[in-house]
Coordinates of C-alpha atoms in Angstrom, one line a residue:
M1 CA -11.5 28.4 1.7
P2 CA -8.6 26.1 0.6
T3 CA -8.4 22.1 1.2
L4 CA -5.2 20.5 2.2
F5 CA -5.0 19.5 -1.3
D6 CA -5.4 23.0 -2.5
K7 CA -2.5 24.1 -0.3
L8 CA -0.1 21.3 -1.4
W9 CA -1.0 22.0 -5.1
Q10 CA -0.5 25.8 -4.9
L11 CA 2.9 25.0 -2.9
H12 CA 4.2 23.2 -5.9
R13 CA 2.5 25.1 -8.8
V14 CA 5.4 26.3 -11.0
A15 CA 3.6 27.6 -13.8
E16 CA 0.4 27.3 -16.0
A17 CA 1.2 24.7 -18.8
G18 CA -1.8 25.4 -21.0
D19 CA -4.8 23.7 -21.8
G20 CA -5.9 23.6 -18.1
Y21 CA -2.8 21.9 -16.9
D22 CA -0.2 23.3 -14.7
L23 CA 3.4 22.4 -14.1
I24 CA 3.9 20.9 -10.7
A25 CA 7.4 20.6 -8.9
I26 CA 8.2 16.9 -7.7
D27 CA 10.2 17.0 -4.3
R28 CA 11.1 13.3 -4.6
L29 CA 10.9 10.7 -7.3
L30 CA 10.9 6.9 -6.4
L31 CA 11.8 4.3 -8.8
H32 CA 11.9 0.3 -8.6
E33 CA 13.5 -2.3 -10.6
R34 CA 10.5 -3.4 -12.6
T35 CA 10.7 0.1 -14.6
G36 CA 13.2 1.9 -13.1
G37 CA 16.3 0.7 -15.3
V38 CA 14.1 1.4 -18.4
A39 CA 13.3 5.0 -17.6
L40 CA 16.9 5.5 -16.6
K41 CA 18.3 4.0 -19.7
S42 CA 15.8 5.7 -22.0
L43 CA 16.6 9.1 -20.3
A44 CA 20.5 8.4 -21.0
E45 CA 19.6 7.5 -24.7
A46 CA 18.0 10.7 -25.2
G47 CA 21.0 12.6 -23.8
H48 CA 19.4 13.9 -20.8
R49 CA 20.7 13.6 -16.9
V50 CA 19.0 13.5 -13.8
R51 CA 18.5 17.2 -12.8
D52 CA 18.8 16.8 -9.1
L53 CA 20.2 13.4 -7.9
A54 CA 19.2 14.1 -4.2
R55 CA 15.7 13.9 -5.1
V56 CA 15.6 10.3 -6.9
F57 CA 15.6 7.1 -5.2
A58 CA 15.9 3.7 -6.7
V59 CA 14.4 0.8 -4.4
M60 CA 14.5 -3.1 -5.2
D61 CA 11.2 -4.5 -4.4
H62 CA 8.9 -5.8 -7.0
I63 CA 10.6 -8.8 -8.4
V64 CA 13.2 -9.8 -5.9
S65 CA 13.0 -13.2 -4.5
F66 CA 11.3 -13.3 -1.3
R67 CA 13.1 -16.8 -0.4
A68 CA 14.9 -16.6 2.8
G69 CA 18.9 -16.1 1.9
R70 CA 18.0 -15.2 -1.4
G71 CA 21.1 -14.2 -3.5
R72 CA 21.9 -10.5 -4.5
D73 CA 20.3 -10.7 -8.2
E74 CA 17.9 -13.5 -7.3
A75 CA 14.4 -12.7 -8.8
R76 CA 11.1 -14.6 -8.1
S77 CA 10.3 -14.5 -11.9
P78 CA 12.1 -16.1 -14.8
G79 CA 14.5 -13.6 -16.4
G80 CA 13.7 -11.1 -13.6
E81 CA 17.5 -11.0 -12.7
A82 CA 18.1 -8.6 -15.8
F83 CA 15.6 -6.0 -14.4
I84 CA 17.7 -6.1 -11.0
T85 CA 20.9 -5.9 -12.7
E86 CA 20.1 -3.3 -15.1
T87 CA 18.4 -1.1 -12.5
R88 CA 21.5 -1.3 -10.3
A89 CA 23.8 -0.5 -13.1
M90 CA 21.8 2.5 -14.7
A91 CA 21.2 4.0 -11.0
K92 CA 24.8 3.7 -10.2
A93 CA 25.8 5.1 -13.6
A94 CA 23.6 8.1 -12.8
G95 CA 24.7 8.5 -9.2
L96 CA 21.2 7.9 -7.7
H97 CA 20.6 6.7 -4.3
L98 CA 20.2 3.2 -4.8
I99 CA 18.6 0.8 -1.8
D100 CA 19.8 -2.4 -3.3
T101 CA 18.6 -5.9 -2.6
D102 CA 21.4 -6.5 0.0
D103 CA 20.9 -3.0 1.7
A104 CA 19.9 -3.0 5.4
A105 CA 17.2 -0.4 4.4
Q106 CA 15.7 -2.6 1.5
G107 CA 11.8 -3.3 1.3
I108 CA 8.9 -2.4 -0.6
V109 CA 9.2 1.3 -1.7
H110 CA 5.9 2.5 0.0
V111 CA 6.8 0.8 3.2
V112 CA 10.6 2.0 3.2
A113 CA 9.6 5.8 2.0
P114 CA 8.0 6.6 5.4
E115 CA 10.3 4.4 7.4
L116 CA 13.5 6.6 6.1
G117 CA 11.8 10.1 5.9
I118 CA 11.7 10.0 2.1
A119 CA 7.9 10.6 2.4
L120 CA 7.2 13.7 4.6
P121 CA 4.4 16.1 5.2
G122 CA 4.2 18.6 2.5
L123 CA 6.2 17.0 -0.1
T124 CA 5.3 16.0 -3.7
L125 CA 6.1 12.4 -4.5
A126 CA 5.9 10.3 -7.5
C127 CA 6.6 6.7 -8.4
P128 CA 5.9 4.3 -11.3
D129 CA 3.4 2.3 -9.2
S130 CA -0.2 2.8 -8.5
H131 CA -0.1 2.5 -4.7
T132 CA 2.2 5.5 -4.3
C133 CA -1.0 7.0 -2.9
S134 CA -0.1 5.3 0.4
L135 CA 2.3 8.2 1.3
G136 CA -0.7 10.6 1.4
A137 CA -1.1 9.4 4.9
L138 CA 1.7 11.5 6.1
G139 CA 0.0 14.6 4.6
A140 CA 2.2 14.4 1.3
L141 CA 1.0 14.6 -2.3
A142 CA 2.1 11.5 -3.6
W143 CA 0.5 9.6 -6.7
G144 CA 1.4 6.9 -9.4
I145 CA 3.0 7.8 -12.8
G146 CA 4.3 5.9 -15.8
S147 CA 7.9 5.3 -16.9
S148 CA 7.9 8.2 -19.6
D149 CA 6.6 10.6 -16.7
A150 CA 9.4 9.4 -14.4
E151 CA 11.8 10.3 -17.3
H152 CA 10.3 13.8 -17.3
A153 CA 10.5 14.0 -13.6
M154 CA 14.1 13.2 -13.5
A155 CA 15.1 15.5 -16.3
T156 CA 13.2 18.6 -15.3
G157 CA 12.0 18.2 -11.8
T158 CA 8.5 18.8 -12.7
L159 CA 5.5 17.0 -14.2
R160 CA 2.6 18.5 -16.1
L161 CA -1.0 17.9 -14.3
K162 CA -4.2 18.9 -14.6
K163 CA -5.9 19.6 -11.2
P164 CA -8.3 17.0 -10.2
R165 CA -11.6 17.5 -8.3
Q166 CA -11.8 16.8 -4.8
M167 CA -13.6 14.4 -2.5
R168 CA -13.7 14.1 1.3
V169 CA -14.4 10.8 3.2
T170 CA -15.5 11.6 6.9
V171 CA -15.3 8.9 9.2
T172 CA -17.4 9.6 12.4
H173 CA -17.0 7.7 15.6
R174 CA -14.2 5.1 16.0
L175 CA -13.6 1.6 14.7
A176 CA -14.5 -1.0 17.1
P177 CA -11.6 -3.4 18.5
G178 CA -10.6 -5.9 16.1
V179 CA -11.9 -3.6 13.3
T180 CA -9.2 -2.2 11.1
A181 CA -8.1 0.4 8.6
K182 CA -8.1 -2.3 5.9
D183 CA -11.9 -3.1 6.7
L184 CA -12.7 0.5 6.7
A185 CA -11.1 0.6 3.3
L186 CA -12.9 -2.5 1.9
H187 CA -16.2 -1.2 3.4
L188 CA -15.8 2.2 1.7
I189 CA -15.1 0.4 -1.6
A190 CA -18.0 -2.2 -1.2
K191 CA -20.4 0.4 -0.4
H192 CA -19.6 3.2 -3.1
G193 CA -17.9 1.0 -5.9
A194 CA -14.4 0.4 -7.3
G195 CA -15.1 3.6 -9.4
G196 CA -16.5 5.7 -6.3
G197 CA -13.2 7.9 -6.2
Q198 CA -13.9 9.1 -9.8
R199 CA -10.2 10.2 -10.2
M200 CA -10.6 12.8 -7.4
A201 CA -8.2 13.6 -4.9
L202 CA -9.5 12.1 -1.8
E203 CA -8.9 13.5 1.8
F204 CA -9.7 11.2 4.7
A205 CA -10.9 13.1 7.8
G206 CA -13.1 12.5 11.0
E207 CA -12.7 11.1 14.3
G208 CA -12.1 7.7 13.0
V209 CA -9.3 8.6 10.7
A210 CA -7.8 10.6 13.6
A211 CA -7.7 7.6 16.0
L212 CA -5.8 5.5 13.5
E213 CA -2.1 5.2 14.0
V214 CA 0.0 6.3 11.3
E215 CA 0.5 2.6 9.9
G216 CA -3.4 2.3 9.7
R217 CA -3.5 5.6 7.9
L218 CA -0.8 4.2 5.4
T219 CA -3.0 1.2 4.8
L220 CA -6.3 3.2 4.4
C221 CA -4.4 5.5 2.0
N222 CA -2.8 2.7 0.0
M223 CA -6.3 1.3 -0.8
A224 CA -7.6 4.7 -2.3
V225 CA -6.3 3.7 -5.8
E226 CA -8.7 0.8 -5.6
F227 CA -11.5 3.2 -5.1
A228 CA -10.3 4.9 -8.3
A229 CA -9.1 8.0 -6.4
F230 CA -6.3 10.0 -8.2
T231 CA -4.6 10.1 -4.6
A232 CA -5.6 10.2 -1.1
L233 CA -4.4 12.6 1.8
I234 CA -4.6 12.6 5.6
A235 CA -3.7 16.1 7.4
P236 CA -0.8 15.6 9.7
D237 CA -1.1 15.8 13.2
A238 CA 0.7 15.1 16.5
K239 CA 1.0 11.2 15.6
T240 CA 2.2 12.3 12.3
L241 CA 5.1 14.6 13.7
A242 CA 6.1 11.8 16.1
Y243 CA 6.2 9.4 13.5
V244 CA 8.5 11.4 10.9
A245 CA 10.8 12.8 13.7
G246 CA 14.6 11.6 13.5
R247 CA 14.1 9.7 10.2
P248 CA 17.2 9.6 8.0
F249 CA 16.0 11.7 5.1
G250 CA 13.9 13.9 7.3
P251 CA 14.8 17.5 8.6
G252 CA 17.6 17.5 11.1
P253 CA 17.1 18.6 14.6
E254 CA 18.2 22.1 13.6
H255 CA 15.4 22.2 11.1
M256 CA 12.6 20.4 12.9
A257 CA 11.0 23.4 14.4
G258 CA 10.7 25.2 11.2
A259 CA 9.3 22.1 9.5
E260 CA 6.8 21.6 12.1
A261 CA 5.7 25.0 12.1
L262 CA 5.1 24.7 8.0
W263 CA 3.3 21.5 8.6
A264 CA 1.0 22.8 10.9
G265 CA -0.7 24.7 8.4
L266 CA -1.1 21.8 6.2
A267 CA -5.0 21.3 7.1
T268 CA -8.1 22.0 5.1
D269 CA -9.6 25.3 6.4
E270 CA -12.9 25.3 8.1
G271 CA -15.8 26.0 5.5
A272 CA -13.8 24.6 2.4
A273 CA -15.7 23.1 -0.2
F274 CA -15.3 19.5 -1.8
D275 CA -16.9 18.4 -5.1
A276 CA -18.3 15.2 -3.4
E277 CA -18.3 14.2 0.2
I278 CA -18.9 10.7 1.7
V279 CA -19.6 10.1 5.6
I280 CA -19.2 6.8 7.1
D281 CA -20.2 5.9 10.6
A282 CA -17.0 3.7 11.9
R283 CA -19.6 1.9 14.2
D284 CA -21.4 0.4 10.8
V285 CA -17.8 -1.3 9.9
R286 CA -17.1 -4.9 10.6
P287 CA -14.5 -7.3 9.6
Q288 CA -14.5 -7.5 5.8
V289 CA -13.7 -10.3 3.0
S290 CA -13.8 -9.9 -0.4
W291 CA -15.6 -12.9 -2.3
G292 CA -15.3 -11.8 -5.7
T293 CA -12.5 -10.4 -8.3
S294 CA -12.7 -6.8 -7.6
P295 CA -12.4 -5.0 -4.0
E296 CA -16.0 -3.8 -4.6
Q297 CA -17.1 -7.3 -4.2
T298 CA -16.8 -7.6 -0.6
A299 CA -18.8 -8.3 2.4
A300 CA -18.8 -8.3 6.1
L301 CA -17.8 -11.6 7.6
G302 CA -21.1 -13.4 8.4
E303 CA -22.8 -12.3 5.1
S304 CA -23.3 -14.3 2.3
V305 CA -22.3 -13.7 -1.6
P306 CA -24.9 -11.3 -2.6
A307 CA -28.1 -12.5 -4.7
G308 CA -27.4 -11.0 -8.4
A309 CA -23.7 -11.3 -7.9
D310 CA -21.6 -11.0 -11.2
A311 CA -21.7 -14.3 -13.1
R312 CA -18.0 -14.2 -14.4
A313 CA -16.8 -13.3 -10.9
L314 CA -18.7 -16.2 -9.3
A315 CA -17.4 -18.5 -12.0
Y316 CA -13.7 -17.7 -11.4
M317 CA -14.1 -17.8 -7.6
G318 CA -16.0 -21.1 -7.7
L319 CA -18.9 -19.7 -5.8
K320 CA -22.8 -19.3 -5.8
A321 CA -25.1 -16.5 -5.0
G322 CA -26.3 -16.9 -1.5
E323 CA -23.6 -19.2 -0.3
A324 CA -21.8 -18.3 3.0
I325 CA -18.4 -16.7 3.0
R326 CA -17.6 -17.8 6.4
G327 CA -16.4 -21.5 6.4
L328 CA -15.2 -21.4 2.9
K329 CA -12.2 -24.0 2.9
I330 CA -8.8 -22.3 2.0
G331 CA -5.7 -23.7 0.7
G332 CA -3.2 -20.6 1.1
A333 CA -2.6 -17.7 3.3
F334 CA -0.4 -14.4 2.5
I335 CA 0.4 -11.8 4.9
G336 CA 2.7 -8.9 3.5
S337 CA 2.7 -6.2 0.9
C338 CA 2.4 -2.3 0.7
T339 CA -1.0 -2.7 2.2
N340 CA -0.3 -4.7 5.2
G341 CA 3.4 -5.7 5.6
R342 CA 4.3 -3.5 8.3
I343 CA 5.2 -4.2 11.9
S344 CA 1.8 -3.5 13.3
D345 CA 0.3 -5.7 10.6
L346 CA 2.5 -8.7 11.7
E347 CA 1.7 -7.8 15.3
A348 CA -1.9 -8.3 15.0
A349 CA -1.4 -11.5 13.0
A350 CA 1.1 -12.9 15.5
A351 CA -1.3 -12.4 18.4
V352 CA -3.8 -14.7 16.5
L353 CA -1.0 -17.2 15.6
K354 CA 0.7 -17.6 19.0
G355 CA 0.4 -20.9 20.5
R356 CA -1.5 -22.2 17.5
R357 CA -0.7 -24.0 13.9
V358 CA -1.7 -23.5 10.5
A359 CA -4.2 -26.0 9.3
P360 CA -3.1 -29.1 7.5
G361 CA -3.3 -28.4 3.9
V362 CA -2.9 -24.6 3.9
R363 CA 0.3 -23.0 2.5
A364 CA 1.0 -19.9 4.7
V365 CA 3.5 -17.1 3.7
C366 CA 4.4 -14.0 5.5
V367 CA 6.8 -11.6 3.7
P368 CA 7.6 -8.4 6.0
G369 CA 7.5 -5.3 4.1
S370 CA 11.0 -4.4 4.9
Q371 CA 14.2 -5.2 6.2
A372 CA 13.5 -2.8 9.2
V373 CA 10.3 -4.5 9.8
R374 CA 12.0 -8.0 9.6
R375 CA 14.7 -7.0 12.0
E376 CA 12.2 -5.5 14.4
A377 CA 9.9 -8.8 14.1
A378 CA 13.0 -10.9 15.1
A379 CA 13.8 -8.5 17.8
R380 CA 10.5 -9.0 19.4
G381 CA 10.1 -12.9 18.7
I382 CA 7.3 -12.3 16.1
D383 CA 9.2 -14.1 13.5
R384 CA 9.3 -17.2 15.5
I385 CA 5.7 -17.0 16.2
F386 CA 5.2 -17.1 12.4
I387 CA 7.6 -19.7 12.0
D388 CA 6.4 -22.0 14.9
A389 CA 2.8 -21.6 13.6
G390 CA 4.0 -23.2 10.2
F391 CA 4.3 -20.0 8.2
E392 CA 7.4 -19.6 5.6
W393 CA 9.0 -16.4 6.5
G394 CA 10.4 -14.4 3.6
E395 CA 12.7 -11.6 2.5
P396 CA 11.2 -8.3 1.9
G397 CA 9.5 -7.6 -1.5
C398 CA 6.3 -7.4 -3.2
A399 CA 6.3 -11.2 -3.4
M400 CA 2.9 -12.8 -3.7
C401 CA 0.9 -9.7 -4.0
F402 CA 1.1 -10.1 -7.7
Y403 CA 2.1 -12.9 -10.2
A404 CA 5.3 -12.1 -12.4
G405 CA 5.8 -15.6 -13.4
G406 CA 7.7 -18.3 -11.2
E407 CA 6.5 -19.6 -7.9
T408 CA 2.9 -19.2 -6.6
F409 CA -0.1 -21.0 -5.4
P410 CA -1.7 -23.7 -7.6
A411 CA -4.6 -22.9 -9.8
G412 CA -7.8 -23.1 -8.2
T413 CA -6.3 -22.4 -4.5
R414 CA -8.4 -20.4 -2.4
V415 CA -6.2 -17.9 -0.9
M416 CA -6.6 -15.5 2.1
S417 CA -4.4 -12.3 1.3
S418 CA -3.8 -9.0 3.1
T419 CA -2.9 -7.3 -0.3
N420 CA -4.8 -5.0 -2.2
R421 CA -6.2 -6.7 -5.5
N422 CA -8.2 -9.6 -5.9
F423 CA -8.3 -9.4 -9.9
E424 CA -8.2 -12.8 -12.0
G425 CA -4.8 -14.2 -11.9
R426 CA -3.5 -11.5 -9.7
Q427 CA -1.6 -14.0 -7.4
G428 CA -1.3 -16.5 -10.3
P429 CA -3.2 -18.4 -13.1
G430 CA -6.3 -19.5 -11.5
V431 CA -5.8 -18.6 -8.1
R432 CA -8.9 -17.4 -6.0
T433 CA -7.7 -14.4 -3.9
H434 CA -9.9 -13.2 -0.8
L435 CA -8.7 -9.9 0.6
A436 CA -8.9 -9.3 4.4
S437 CA -6.8 -8.0 7.3
P438 CA -4.0 -9.7 8.5
A439 CA -5.5 -10.9 11.6
V440 CA -8.5 -12.4 9.6
V441 CA -5.8 -14.1 7.3
A442 CA -4.0 -15.4 10.2
A443 CA -7.1 -16.8 11.8
S444 CA -8.4 -18.5 8.5
A445 CA -5.0 -20.1 7.9
V446 CA -5.4 -21.8 11.4
A447 CA -9.0 -22.8 10.8
G448 CA -8.4 -23.8 7.5
H449 CA -11.4 -22.0 6.4
I450 CA -12.6 -18.4 6.1
C451 CA -13.0 -16.8 9.7
T452 CA -12.4 -14.1 12.2
P453 CA -10.0 -14.3 15.3
A454 CA -13.2 -14.3 17.4
D455 CA -14.4 -17.6 15.7
I456 CA -11.0 -19.1 16.7
L457 CA -11.6 -18.2 20.4
A458 CA -15.1 -19.5 20.2
A459 CA -14.2 -22.8 18.8
E460 CA -11.6 -23.1 21.8
G461 CA -14.2 -22.3 24.2
V462 CA -12.7 -19.0 24.9
G463 CA -14.8 -15.7 25.4

């Protein structure tokens, strides 16, 4: 009996490529300015052209400035303008679909791809970015590649891959109110380790996953690479079909019935076998916060840094084993990224921030994941809530998710972040990153220390 992954693999398998590898057709390739210009230039210098221009999209997101009113070529890192201008020039010369810095559709590649219908159920997508696995939330087969693979995919429309083993993570029951897909992902990684995915193709399933809205599923699949999975998948359902309907690069009305008929078969058959199985009871998941320098170094809020914790991580984070995580004083807060920069993420944070102010001494920054998210936030007054609370309100891009030189938080600052990685120096030299959901980041920004929204209400005598 085939799994969802088996079906997607077989649909795109062109031929056997020798040594246990297959040649897999790539439906859509995504580029960004940090490596896209390099790949396009190398392809041109080798005398090759892009095989199918309609399948390749270049998006400006990684090093664009997040400052409001940014210039067309303005980067957030010294010398970053060269990456923007070269990618723009090479994409235009090749005739690709370019989503430029001043495009109304601009944003983080893994946010705009679902918004625009570039990512759809049943497609294969590749991008020189490890969080491409996010797009598996729609029932697509999507994974991160290197620049040389991007060149190969542009020239041939295929990639040579060895089929990975498969894992299923079944989430029974539903997450409690106030517990999010981000908490579920961090809980999984904390319980089974940052290497727990073993480079397998991971399918999320069960009542707890079906109950998530599509944006929550995108967050869950986004974090699969932090679990060392090759990719992540969720079978498309009625929520998925409603989400993708009418998207600019999706099927037109005349093709939608046929597409939906195809997508209806994109599910794991009953009785299909996986190489590994994990079962999580959603009732056991509580709001999470990382304490160390890997997503696996995470605990539920209310717990302490564990005994026997890694000494290097403790030294970098300025913590001690047994120390309470709740109540740690913070100096920074960041909401955004391909993990948690969508409108539902901003909405959850705004519910906490409304009528409140960021604590003195805390620098708080929100960068919407795309221009579409930014516009919707403005239309609904969410931007005003952030600004009135004391948050900086930025222009879409990867922003403070990773340090690329230039502006960041001062060394030693403890920062609550809705991003996906808390490695040493990830947000800047010496910056101490704590991963959490947007609502927990917002609550901590208001309190000036790590806490939950419920803690804010309790302090105010509510509830």
